[in-house]
Coordinates of C-alpha atoms in Angstrom, one line a residue:
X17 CA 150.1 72.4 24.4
X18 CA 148.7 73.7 21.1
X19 CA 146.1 71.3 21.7
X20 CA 145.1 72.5 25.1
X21 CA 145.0 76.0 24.1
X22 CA 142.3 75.9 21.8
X23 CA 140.5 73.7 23.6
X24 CA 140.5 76.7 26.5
X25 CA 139.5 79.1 24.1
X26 CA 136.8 77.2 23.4
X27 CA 136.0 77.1 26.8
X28 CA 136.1 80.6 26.8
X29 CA 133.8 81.2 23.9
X30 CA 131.3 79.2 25.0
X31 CA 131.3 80.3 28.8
X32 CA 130.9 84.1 26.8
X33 CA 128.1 82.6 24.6
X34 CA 126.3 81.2 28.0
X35 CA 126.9 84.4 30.1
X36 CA 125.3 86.6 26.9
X37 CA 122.2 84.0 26.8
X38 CA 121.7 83.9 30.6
X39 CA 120.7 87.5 30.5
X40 CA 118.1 86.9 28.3
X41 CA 116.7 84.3 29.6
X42 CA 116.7 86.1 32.9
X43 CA 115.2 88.6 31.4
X44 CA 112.7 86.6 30.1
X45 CA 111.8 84.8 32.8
X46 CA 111.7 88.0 35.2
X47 CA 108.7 89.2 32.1
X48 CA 106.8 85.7 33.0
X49 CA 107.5 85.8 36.9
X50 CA 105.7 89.2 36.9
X51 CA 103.1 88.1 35.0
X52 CA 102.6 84.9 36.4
X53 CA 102.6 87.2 40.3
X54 CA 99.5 88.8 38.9
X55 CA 96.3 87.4 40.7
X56 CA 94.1 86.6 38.2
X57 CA 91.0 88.2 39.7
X58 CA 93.1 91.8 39.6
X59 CA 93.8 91.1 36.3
X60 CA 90.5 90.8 35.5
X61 CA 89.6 94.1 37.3
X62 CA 92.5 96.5 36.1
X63 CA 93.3 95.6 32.2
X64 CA 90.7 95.0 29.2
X65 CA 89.8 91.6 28.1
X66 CA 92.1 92.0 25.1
X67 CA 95.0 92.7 27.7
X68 CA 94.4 89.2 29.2
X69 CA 94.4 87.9 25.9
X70 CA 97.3 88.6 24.3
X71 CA 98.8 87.9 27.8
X72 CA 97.6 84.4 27.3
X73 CA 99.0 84.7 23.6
X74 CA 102.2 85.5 24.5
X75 CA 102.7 82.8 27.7
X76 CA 101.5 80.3 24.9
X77 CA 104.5 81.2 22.5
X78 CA 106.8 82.5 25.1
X79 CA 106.3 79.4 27.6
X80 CA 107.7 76.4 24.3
X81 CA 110.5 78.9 23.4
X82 CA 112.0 79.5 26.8
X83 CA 111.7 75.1 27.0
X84 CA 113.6 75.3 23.9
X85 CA 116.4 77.5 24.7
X86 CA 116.7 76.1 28.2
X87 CA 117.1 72.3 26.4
X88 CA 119.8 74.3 24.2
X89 CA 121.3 75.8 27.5
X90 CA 121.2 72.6 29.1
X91 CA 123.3 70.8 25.8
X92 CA 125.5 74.2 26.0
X93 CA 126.3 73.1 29.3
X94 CA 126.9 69.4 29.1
X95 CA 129.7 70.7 25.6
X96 CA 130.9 72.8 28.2
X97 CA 131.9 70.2 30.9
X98 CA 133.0 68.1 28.4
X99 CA 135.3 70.8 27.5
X100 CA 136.3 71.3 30.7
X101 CA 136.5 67.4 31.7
X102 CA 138.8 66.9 28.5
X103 CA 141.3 70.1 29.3
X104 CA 141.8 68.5 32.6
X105 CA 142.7 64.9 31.1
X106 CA 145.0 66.7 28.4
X107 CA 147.1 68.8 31.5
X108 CA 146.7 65.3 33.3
X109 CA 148.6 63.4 31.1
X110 CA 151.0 66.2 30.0
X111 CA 151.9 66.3 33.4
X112 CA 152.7 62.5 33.1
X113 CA 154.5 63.2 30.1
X114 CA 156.5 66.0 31.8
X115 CA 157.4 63.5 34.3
X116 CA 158.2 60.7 32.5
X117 CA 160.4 63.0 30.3
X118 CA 162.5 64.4 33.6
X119 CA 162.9 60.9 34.4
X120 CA 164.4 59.6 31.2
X121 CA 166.3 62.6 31.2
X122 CA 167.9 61.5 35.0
X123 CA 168.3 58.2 33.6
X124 CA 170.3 59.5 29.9
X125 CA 172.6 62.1 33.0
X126 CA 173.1 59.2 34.3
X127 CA 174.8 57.0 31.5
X128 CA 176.5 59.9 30.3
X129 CA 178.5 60.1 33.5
X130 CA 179.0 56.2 33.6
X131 CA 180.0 56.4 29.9
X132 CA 182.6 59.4 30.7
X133 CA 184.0 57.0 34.1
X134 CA 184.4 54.0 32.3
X135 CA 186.0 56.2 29.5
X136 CA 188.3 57.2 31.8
X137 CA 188.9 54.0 33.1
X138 CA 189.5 52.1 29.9
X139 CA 192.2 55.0 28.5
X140 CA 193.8 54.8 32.2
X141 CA 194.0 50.8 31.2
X142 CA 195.5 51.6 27.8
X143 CA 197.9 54.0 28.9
X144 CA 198.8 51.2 32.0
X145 CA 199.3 49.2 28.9
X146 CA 201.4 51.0 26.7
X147 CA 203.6 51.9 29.3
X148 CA 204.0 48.1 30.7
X149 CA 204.9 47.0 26.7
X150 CA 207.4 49.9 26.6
X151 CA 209.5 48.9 30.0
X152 CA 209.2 45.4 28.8
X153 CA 210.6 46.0 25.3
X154 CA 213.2 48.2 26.8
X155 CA 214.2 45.7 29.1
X156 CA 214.3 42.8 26.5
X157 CA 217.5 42.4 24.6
X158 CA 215.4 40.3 21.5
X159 CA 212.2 39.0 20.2
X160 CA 212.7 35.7 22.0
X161 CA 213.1 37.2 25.6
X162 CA 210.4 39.4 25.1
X163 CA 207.8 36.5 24.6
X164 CA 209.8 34.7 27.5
X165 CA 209.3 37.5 29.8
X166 CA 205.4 37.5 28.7
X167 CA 204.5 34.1 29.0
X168 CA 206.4 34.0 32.5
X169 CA 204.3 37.1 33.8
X170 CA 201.4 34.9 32.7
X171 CA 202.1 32.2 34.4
X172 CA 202.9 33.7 37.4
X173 CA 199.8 35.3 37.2
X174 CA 197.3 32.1 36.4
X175 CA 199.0 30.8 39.4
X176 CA 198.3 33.9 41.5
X177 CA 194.5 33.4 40.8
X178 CA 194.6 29.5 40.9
X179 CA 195.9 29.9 44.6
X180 CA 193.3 32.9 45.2
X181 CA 190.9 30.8 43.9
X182 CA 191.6 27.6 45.8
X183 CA 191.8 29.6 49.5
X184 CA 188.6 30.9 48.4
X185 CA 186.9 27.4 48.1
X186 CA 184.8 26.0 50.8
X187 CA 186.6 23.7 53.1
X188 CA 185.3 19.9 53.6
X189 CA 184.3 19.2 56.8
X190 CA 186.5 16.5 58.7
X191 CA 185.4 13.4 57.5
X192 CA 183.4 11.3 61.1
X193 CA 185.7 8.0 61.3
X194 CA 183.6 4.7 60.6
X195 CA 182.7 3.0 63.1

């Protein structure tokens, strides 16, 4: 942003330097058009031979300066649009930037609330489990049932899944009988 800033004041400055030199050279050039207007038979008619010549005088020094300055307007103005071509590719890509920040930032809300739900999840799990170990060592007159108790519930539930598990299973199809 810093960046971009200056670069539009130097936009500014030169667009200022430009305007201050145009009315110069328009100046300058409105001198020449009215001389150049002149017939050259009036001029010989109305103004003295020393008129005509430092006329001539001054087109001859006037005409390679007003060449130089417009080759120096001319660079002026190619600085200037490459002023204005880099501001536009520096607010181009900070707008990418910008966008590719909102993004990540949807993407970081978005694991923050998957973070807080499986938070929530796992201390629902650990509560489900302290509870569970509590009945069952309330319930349980030693050690020995306890474990009992435990490895029961386990096996009851490796069965539950083996039978989920098998119902889930493709079925064969009838086998054709040979013939």
């Amino acid at each position: 942003e810093a960046q971009l800033s200056d670069l539009e004041k130097q936009q500014a400055a030169k667009r200022a330097e430009l305007a201050g030199r145009r009315q110069a050279l328009v100046q300058s050039l409105a001198a020449l058009e009215r001389l150049a207007l002149t017939p050259p038979g009036a001029a010989l008619v109305s103004t003295t031979p020393i008129d005509l010549a430092r006329g001539e005088l001054l087109l001859r020094q006037a005409v390679p300066e007003l060449q130089r300055r417009s080759r120096q307007l001319e660079a002026d103005i190619a600085v200037l649009r490459g002023l204005s071509g880099e501001i536009a590719a520096r607010r181009s890509k900070s707008a990418a930037l910008a966008a590719n920040l909102a993004a990540d930032q949807q993407k970081i809300t978005a694991l923050l609330s998957q973070k807080a739900r499986l938070q929530k999840k796992t201390a629902a799990q650990a509560a489900a489990s302290r509870a569970r170990s509590t009945r069952l060592a309330a319930e349980a007159k030693d050690l020995q049932e306890l474990i009992d108790r435990l490895a029961r519930e386990r096996a009851a539930a490796q069965a539950a899944a083996d039978q989920a598990a098998a119902l889930a299973a493709p079925v064969p199809p009838p086998a054709e009988p040979a013939k």
